Every structure is written in C-alpha cells, then in structure tokens.
C-alpha cells in the first residue's frame, strides 16, 4: 500500500471481532469461542455455557437444546455465568428452547449474575419470561418447589 494511504476494509478482507482488518488473515470463527457442556443434577439437565453466544455460535447451543429435548429432558437450567457476550441470535435460541420445553410442560431457567448480560434480559422484557437465578442450586431448588 502506498505511503500515507489508508485501507478501507472491503468484503474480501477478514476482520477481527473489533472490526479491524486482521493482518494474520484468520477467519472470524477462529476468534469466536463457545464451550458447551451438560450434566444432570437432581433430575434436571444443567447446560454450562462459556464464551460468546452470537450469530456464529448460537446454532451450536440451539442444537444442544434440541438434542436434550429430543432425549426427554424437559427441565433445563442454562448456566450463563461464564458467558461474555449475548446478542439477539442468542436470545432467540434461548426463547426457542423455552418454547420447546414448555410444549412438554417443562421449564428452562437461567443462571446469570453478570450485570451486562442481565441488562439485555431487562431491556427486552425477558426477565418476566425466564426464571433467572444466582446459582445452579438456587435454580434447581426454585424448580423443585414449583412441582
């Protein structure tokens, strides 16, 4: 590039999450990480989520929730304590999971204490839709007391 000129990223440039051109030319997916796990505790399936739930990673969470429901797990707790970022696609996946379990008279509760994530649920009005708890044990206890 000639001296003194600036490069404007185009559609063929790879960019980092911050939107800057990436000189190493790694794909955006290489920067986005989502770790998923699940286990059963007191008869309730707990889904542990770590990383970013966004347009790139949300399909993995969606598939896991669908798989759990297809295996007759209708009471779920999604532990979001290690979620760093949540966008509208991620919200859609959680709402879709809630609709799925409710079709079987089930539940989907969330564990989240991070203010930046909780703010998203408040702004969207989803605090009235989801049970949101401080710990997995609290979420399980709340669900058990409703039975």
PDB file of C-alpha atoms in Angstrom:
ATOM      1  CA  UNK A   1       0.000   0.000   0.000  1.00  0.00           C
ATOM      2  CA  UNK A   2       1.416   3.423  -0.904  1.00  0.00           C
ATOM      3  CA  UNK A   3       2.757   5.502   1.927  1.00  0.00           C
ATOM      4  CA  UNK A   4       0.167   7.802   3.523  1.00  0.00           C
ATOM      5  CA  UNK A   5      -2.875   5.989   2.133  1.00  0.00           C
ATOM      6  CA  UNK A   6      -5.419   4.246   4.306  1.00  0.00           C
ATOM      7  CA  UNK A   7      -7.041   0.914   3.706  1.00  0.00           C
ATOM      8  CA  UNK A   8     -10.812   0.667   3.970  1.00  0.00           C
ATOM      9  CA  UNK A   9     -11.851  -2.920   4.752  1.00  0.00           C
ATOM     10  CA  UNK A  10     -13.861  -4.474   1.943  1.00  0.00           C
ATOM     11  CA  UNK A  11     -15.983  -7.621   1.731  1.00  0.00           C
ATOM     12  CA  UNK A  12     -12.962  -9.782   0.938  1.00  0.00           C
ATOM     13  CA  UNK A  13     -10.965  -8.614   3.973  1.00  0.00           C
ATOM     14  CA  UNK A  14     -11.105 -10.671   7.108  1.00  0.00           C
ATOM     15  CA  UNK A  15     -11.794  -8.646  10.225  1.00  0.00           C
ATOM     16  CA  UNK A  16     -11.480  -9.204  13.937  1.00  0.00           C
ATOM     17  CA  UNK A  17     -14.427  -9.007  16.361  1.00  0.00           C
ATOM     18  CA  UNK A  18     -13.498  -5.357  16.947  1.00  0.00           C
ATOM     19  CA  UNK A  19     -13.958  -4.699  13.228  1.00  0.00           C
ATOM     20  CA  UNK A  20     -10.309  -4.017  12.396  1.00  0.00           C
ATOM     21  CA  UNK A  21      -8.548  -5.689   9.474  1.00  0.00           C
ATOM     22  CA  UNK A  22      -6.704  -8.780  10.624  1.00  0.00           C
ATOM     23  CA  UNK A  23      -3.207  -8.910   9.226  1.00  0.00           C
ATOM     24  CA  UNK A  24      -2.881 -12.619  10.034  1.00  0.00           C
ATOM     25  CA  UNK A  25      -5.954 -13.374   7.856  1.00  0.00           C
ATOM     26  CA  UNK A  26      -7.624 -15.704  10.322  1.00  0.00           C
ATOM     27  CA  UNK A  27     -11.331 -16.311   9.839  1.00  0.00           C
ATOM     28  CA  UNK A  28     -13.736 -14.594  12.235  1.00  0.00           C
ATOM     29  CA  UNK A  29     -14.802 -18.002  13.504  1.00  0.00           C
ATOM     30  CA  UNK A  30     -11.259 -18.513  14.789  1.00  0.00           C
ATOM     31  CA  UNK A  31     -11.790 -15.653  17.257  1.00  0.00           C
ATOM     32  CA  UNK A  32     -15.227 -16.717  18.457  1.00  0.00           C
ATOM     33  CA  UNK A  33     -15.297 -19.445  21.014  1.00  0.00           C
ATOM     34  CA  UNK A  34     -18.191 -21.163  22.741  1.00  0.00           C
ATOM     35  CA  UNK A  35     -17.775 -24.044  25.126  1.00  0.00           C
ATOM     36  CA  UNK A  36     -20.814 -26.157  25.906  1.00  0.00           C
ATOM     37  CA  UNK A  37     -21.285 -28.944  28.396  1.00  0.00           C
ATOM     38  CA  UNK A  38     -24.161 -30.539  30.231  1.00  0.00           C
ATOM     39  CA  UNK A  39     -24.825 -32.783  33.193  1.00  0.00           C
ATOM     40  CA  UNK A  40     -27.760 -33.930  35.281  1.00  0.00           C
ATOM     41  CA  UNK A  41     -28.216 -32.628  38.799  1.00  0.00           C
ATOM     42  CA  UNK A  42     -31.190 -33.622  40.951  1.00  0.00           C
ATOM     43  CA  UNK A  43     -33.099 -34.781  37.876  1.00  0.00           C
ATOM     44  CA  UNK A  44     -32.624 -31.510  35.984  1.00  0.00           C
ATOM     45  CA  UNK A  45     -30.330 -31.150  32.997  1.00  0.00           C
ATOM     46  CA  UNK A  46     -27.805 -28.338  33.516  1.00  0.00           C
ATOM     47  CA  UNK A  47     -26.260 -26.792  30.399  1.00  0.00           C
ATOM     48  CA  UNK A  48     -22.965 -24.996  31.047  1.00  0.00           C
ATOM     49  CA  UNK A  49     -22.174 -22.243  28.553  1.00  0.00           C
ATOM     50  CA  UNK A  50     -18.878 -20.378  28.332  1.00  0.00           C
ATOM     51  CA  UNK A  51     -17.854 -17.698  25.849  1.00  0.00           C
ATOM     52  CA  UNK A  52     -19.919 -15.769  23.343  1.00  0.00           C
ATOM     53  CA  UNK A  53     -23.459 -16.610  22.240  1.00  0.00           C
ATOM     54  CA  UNK A  54     -23.837 -14.804  18.939  1.00  0.00           C
ATOM     55  CA  UNK A  55     -24.811 -15.295  15.314  1.00  0.00           C
ATOM     56  CA  UNK A  56     -21.771 -17.537  14.764  1.00  0.00           C
ATOM     57  CA  UNK A  57     -22.026 -19.746  17.846  1.00  0.00           C
ATOM     58  CA  UNK A  58     -25.748 -19.771  18.706  1.00  0.00           C
ATOM     59  CA  UNK A  59     -26.548 -22.639  16.300  1.00  0.00           C
ATOM     60  CA  UNK A  60     -24.393 -24.952  18.448  1.00  0.00           C
ATOM     61  CA  UNK A  61     -26.394 -24.055  21.557  1.00  0.00           C
ATOM     62  CA  UNK A  62     -29.641 -24.470  19.616  1.00  0.00           C
ATOM     63  CA  UNK A  63     -28.630 -27.965  18.509  1.00  0.00           C
ATOM     64  CA  UNK A  64     -27.704 -28.956  22.057  1.00  0.00           C
ATOM     65  CA  UNK A  65     -31.046 -27.748  23.443  1.00  0.00           C
ATOM     66  CA  UNK A  66     -32.950 -29.556  20.681  1.00  0.00           C
ATOM     67  CA  UNK A  67     -30.959 -32.735  21.333  1.00  0.00           C
ATOM     68  CA  UNK A  68     -31.678 -32.596  25.077  1.00  0.00           C
ATOM     69  CA  UNK A  69     -35.410 -32.123  24.493  1.00  0.00           C
ATOM     70  CA  UNK A  70     -35.415 -34.951  21.936  1.00  0.00           C
ATOM     71  CA  UNK A  71     -33.905 -37.141  24.675  1.00  0.00           C
ATOM     72  CA  UNK A  72     -36.842 -36.308  27.007  1.00  0.00           C
ATOM     73  CA  UNK A  73     -35.065 -33.653  29.089  1.00  0.00           C
ATOM     74  CA  UNK A  74     -37.828 -31.096  29.626  1.00  0.00           C
ATOM     75  CA  UNK A  75     -36.498 -29.290  32.705  1.00  0.00           C
ATOM     76  CA  UNK A  76     -33.336 -27.387  31.855  1.00  0.00           C
ATOM     77  CA  UNK A  77     -31.095 -24.900  33.606  1.00  0.00           C
ATOM     78  CA  UNK A  78     -28.734 -22.918  31.388  1.00  0.00           C
ATOM     79  CA  UNK A  79     -25.733 -21.751  33.401  1.00  0.00           C
ATOM     80  CA  UNK A  80     -24.603 -18.489  31.793  1.00  0.00           C
ATOM     81  CA  UNK A  81     -22.144 -17.400  34.466  1.00  0.00           C
ATOM     82  CA  UNK A  82     -19.238 -17.632  32.026  1.00  0.00           C
ATOM     83  CA  UNK A  83     -20.989 -16.031  29.062  1.00  0.00           C
ATOM     84  CA  UNK A  84     -19.062 -12.966  27.917  1.00  0.00           C
ATOM     85  CA  UNK A  85     -21.387 -11.777  25.155  1.00  0.00           C
ATOM     86  CA  UNK A  86     -25.014 -12.357  24.138  1.00  0.00           C
ATOM     87  CA  UNK A  87     -26.705 -10.992  21.027  1.00  0.00           C
ATOM     88  CA  UNK A  88     -30.226 -11.195  19.626  1.00  0.00           C
ATOM     89  CA  UNK A  89     -29.497 -14.518  17.922  1.00  0.00           C
ATOM     90  CA  UNK A  90     -28.527 -15.973  21.302  1.00  0.00           C
ATOM     91  CA  UNK A  91     -31.690 -14.576  22.881  1.00  0.00           C
ATOM     92  CA  UNK A  92     -33.689 -16.194  20.104  1.00  0.00           C
ATOM     93  CA  UNK A  93     -32.097 -19.563  20.787  1.00  0.00           C
ATOM     94  CA  UNK A  94     -32.951 -19.316  24.494  1.00  0.00           C
ATOM     95  CA  UNK A  95     -36.557 -18.297  23.749  1.00  0.00           C
ATOM     96  CA  UNK A  96     -36.810 -21.138  21.232  1.00  0.00           C
ATOM     97  CA  UNK A  97     -35.515 -23.573  23.846  1.00  0.00           C
ATOM     98  CA  UNK A  98     -38.083 -22.298  26.330  1.00  0.00           C
ATOM     99  CA  UNK A  99     -40.904 -22.805  23.815  1.00  0.00           C
ATOM    100  CA  UNK A 100     -39.663 -26.327  23.130  1.00  0.00           C
ATOM    101  CA  UNK A 101     -39.629 -27.426  26.766  1.00  0.00           C
ATOM    102  CA  UNK A 102     -42.932 -25.690  27.549  1.00  0.00           C
ATOM    103  CA  UNK A 103     -44.563 -27.784  24.814  1.00  0.00           C
ATOM    104  CA  UNK A 104     -43.906 -30.707  27.213  1.00  0.00           C
ATOM    105  CA  UNK A 105     -44.863 -28.755  30.363  1.00  0.00           C
ATOM    106  CA  UNK A 106     -41.164 -28.294  31.067  1.00  0.00           C
ATOM    107  CA  UNK A 107     -39.017 -25.337  32.087  1.00  0.00           C
ATOM    108  CA  UNK A 108     -35.869 -23.523  31.076  1.00  0.00           C
ATOM    109  CA  UNK A 109     -34.295 -21.406  33.813  1.00  0.00           C
ATOM    110  CA  UNK A 110     -31.152 -19.313  33.575  1.00  0.00           C
ATOM    111  CA  UNK A 111     -28.245 -18.738  35.948  1.00  0.00           C
ATOM    112  CA  UNK A 112     -26.748 -15.301  35.474  1.00  0.00           C
ATOM    113  CA  UNK A 113     -25.376 -12.623  37.794  1.00  0.00           C
ATOM    114  CA  UNK A 114     -23.397 -10.559  35.269  1.00  0.00           C
ATOM    115  CA  UNK A 115     -24.941  -7.121  35.022  1.00  0.00           C
ATOM    116  CA  UNK A 116     -24.106  -6.623  31.328  1.00  0.00           C
ATOM    117  CA  UNK A 117     -25.981  -9.831  30.424  1.00  0.00           C
ATOM    118  CA  UNK A 118     -28.853  -9.239  32.867  1.00  0.00           C
ATOM    119  CA  UNK A 119     -29.361  -5.793  31.348  1.00  0.00           C
ATOM    120  CA  UNK A 120     -30.148  -7.430  27.994  1.00  0.00           C
ATOM    121  CA  UNK A 121     -32.865  -9.545  29.614  1.00  0.00           C
ATOM    122  CA  UNK A 122     -34.319  -6.488  31.396  1.00  0.00           C
ATOM    123  CA  UNK A 123     -34.346  -4.294  28.274  1.00  0.00           C
ATOM    124  CA  UNK A 124     -36.080  -6.997  26.234  1.00  0.00           C
ATOM    125  CA  UNK A 125     -38.593  -7.821  28.971  1.00  0.00           C
ATOM    126  CA  UNK A 126     -37.372 -11.411  29.140  1.00  0.00           C
ATOM    127  CA  UNK A 127     -36.909 -11.240  32.924  1.00  0.00           C
ATOM    128  CA  UNK A 128     -40.690 -11.800  33.001  1.00  0.00           C
ATOM    129  CA  UNK A 129     -40.369 -14.879  30.802  1.00  0.00           C
ATOM    130  CA  UNK A 130     -37.337 -16.693  32.227  1.00  0.00           C
ATOM    131  CA  UNK A 131     -36.595 -17.649  35.790  1.00  0.00           C
ATOM    132  CA  UNK A 132     -33.195 -16.030  36.359  1.00  0.00           C
ATOM    133  CA  UNK A 133     -31.193 -17.200  39.369  1.00  0.00           C
ATOM    134  CA  UNK A 134     -27.849 -16.521  41.049  1.00  0.00           C
ATOM    135  CA  UNK A 135     -26.679 -20.151  41.222  1.00  0.00           C
ATOM    136  CA  UNK A 136     -27.445 -23.531  39.685  1.00  0.00           C
ATOM    137  CA  UNK A 137     -28.518 -24.836  43.111  1.00  0.00           C
ATOM    138  CA  UNK A 138     -30.927 -21.915  43.510  1.00  0.00           C
ATOM    139  CA  UNK A 139     -32.408 -22.549  40.052  1.00  0.00           C
ATOM    140  CA  UNK A 140     -32.896 -26.243  40.820  1.00  0.00           C
ATOM    141  CA  UNK A 141     -34.425 -25.503  44.227  1.00  0.00           C
ATOM    142  CA  UNK A 142     -36.829 -22.994  42.692  1.00  0.00           C
ATOM    143  CA  UNK A 143     -37.898 -25.503  40.059  1.00  0.00           C
ATOM    144  CA  UNK A 144     -38.352 -28.298  42.620  1.00  0.00           C
ATOM    145  CA  UNK A 145     -40.509 -26.071  44.849  1.00  0.00           C
ATOM    146  CA  UNK A 146     -42.900 -25.419  41.955  1.00  0.00           C
ATOM    147  CA  UNK A 147     -43.627 -29.103  41.436  1.00  0.00           C
TER     148      UNK A 147
END
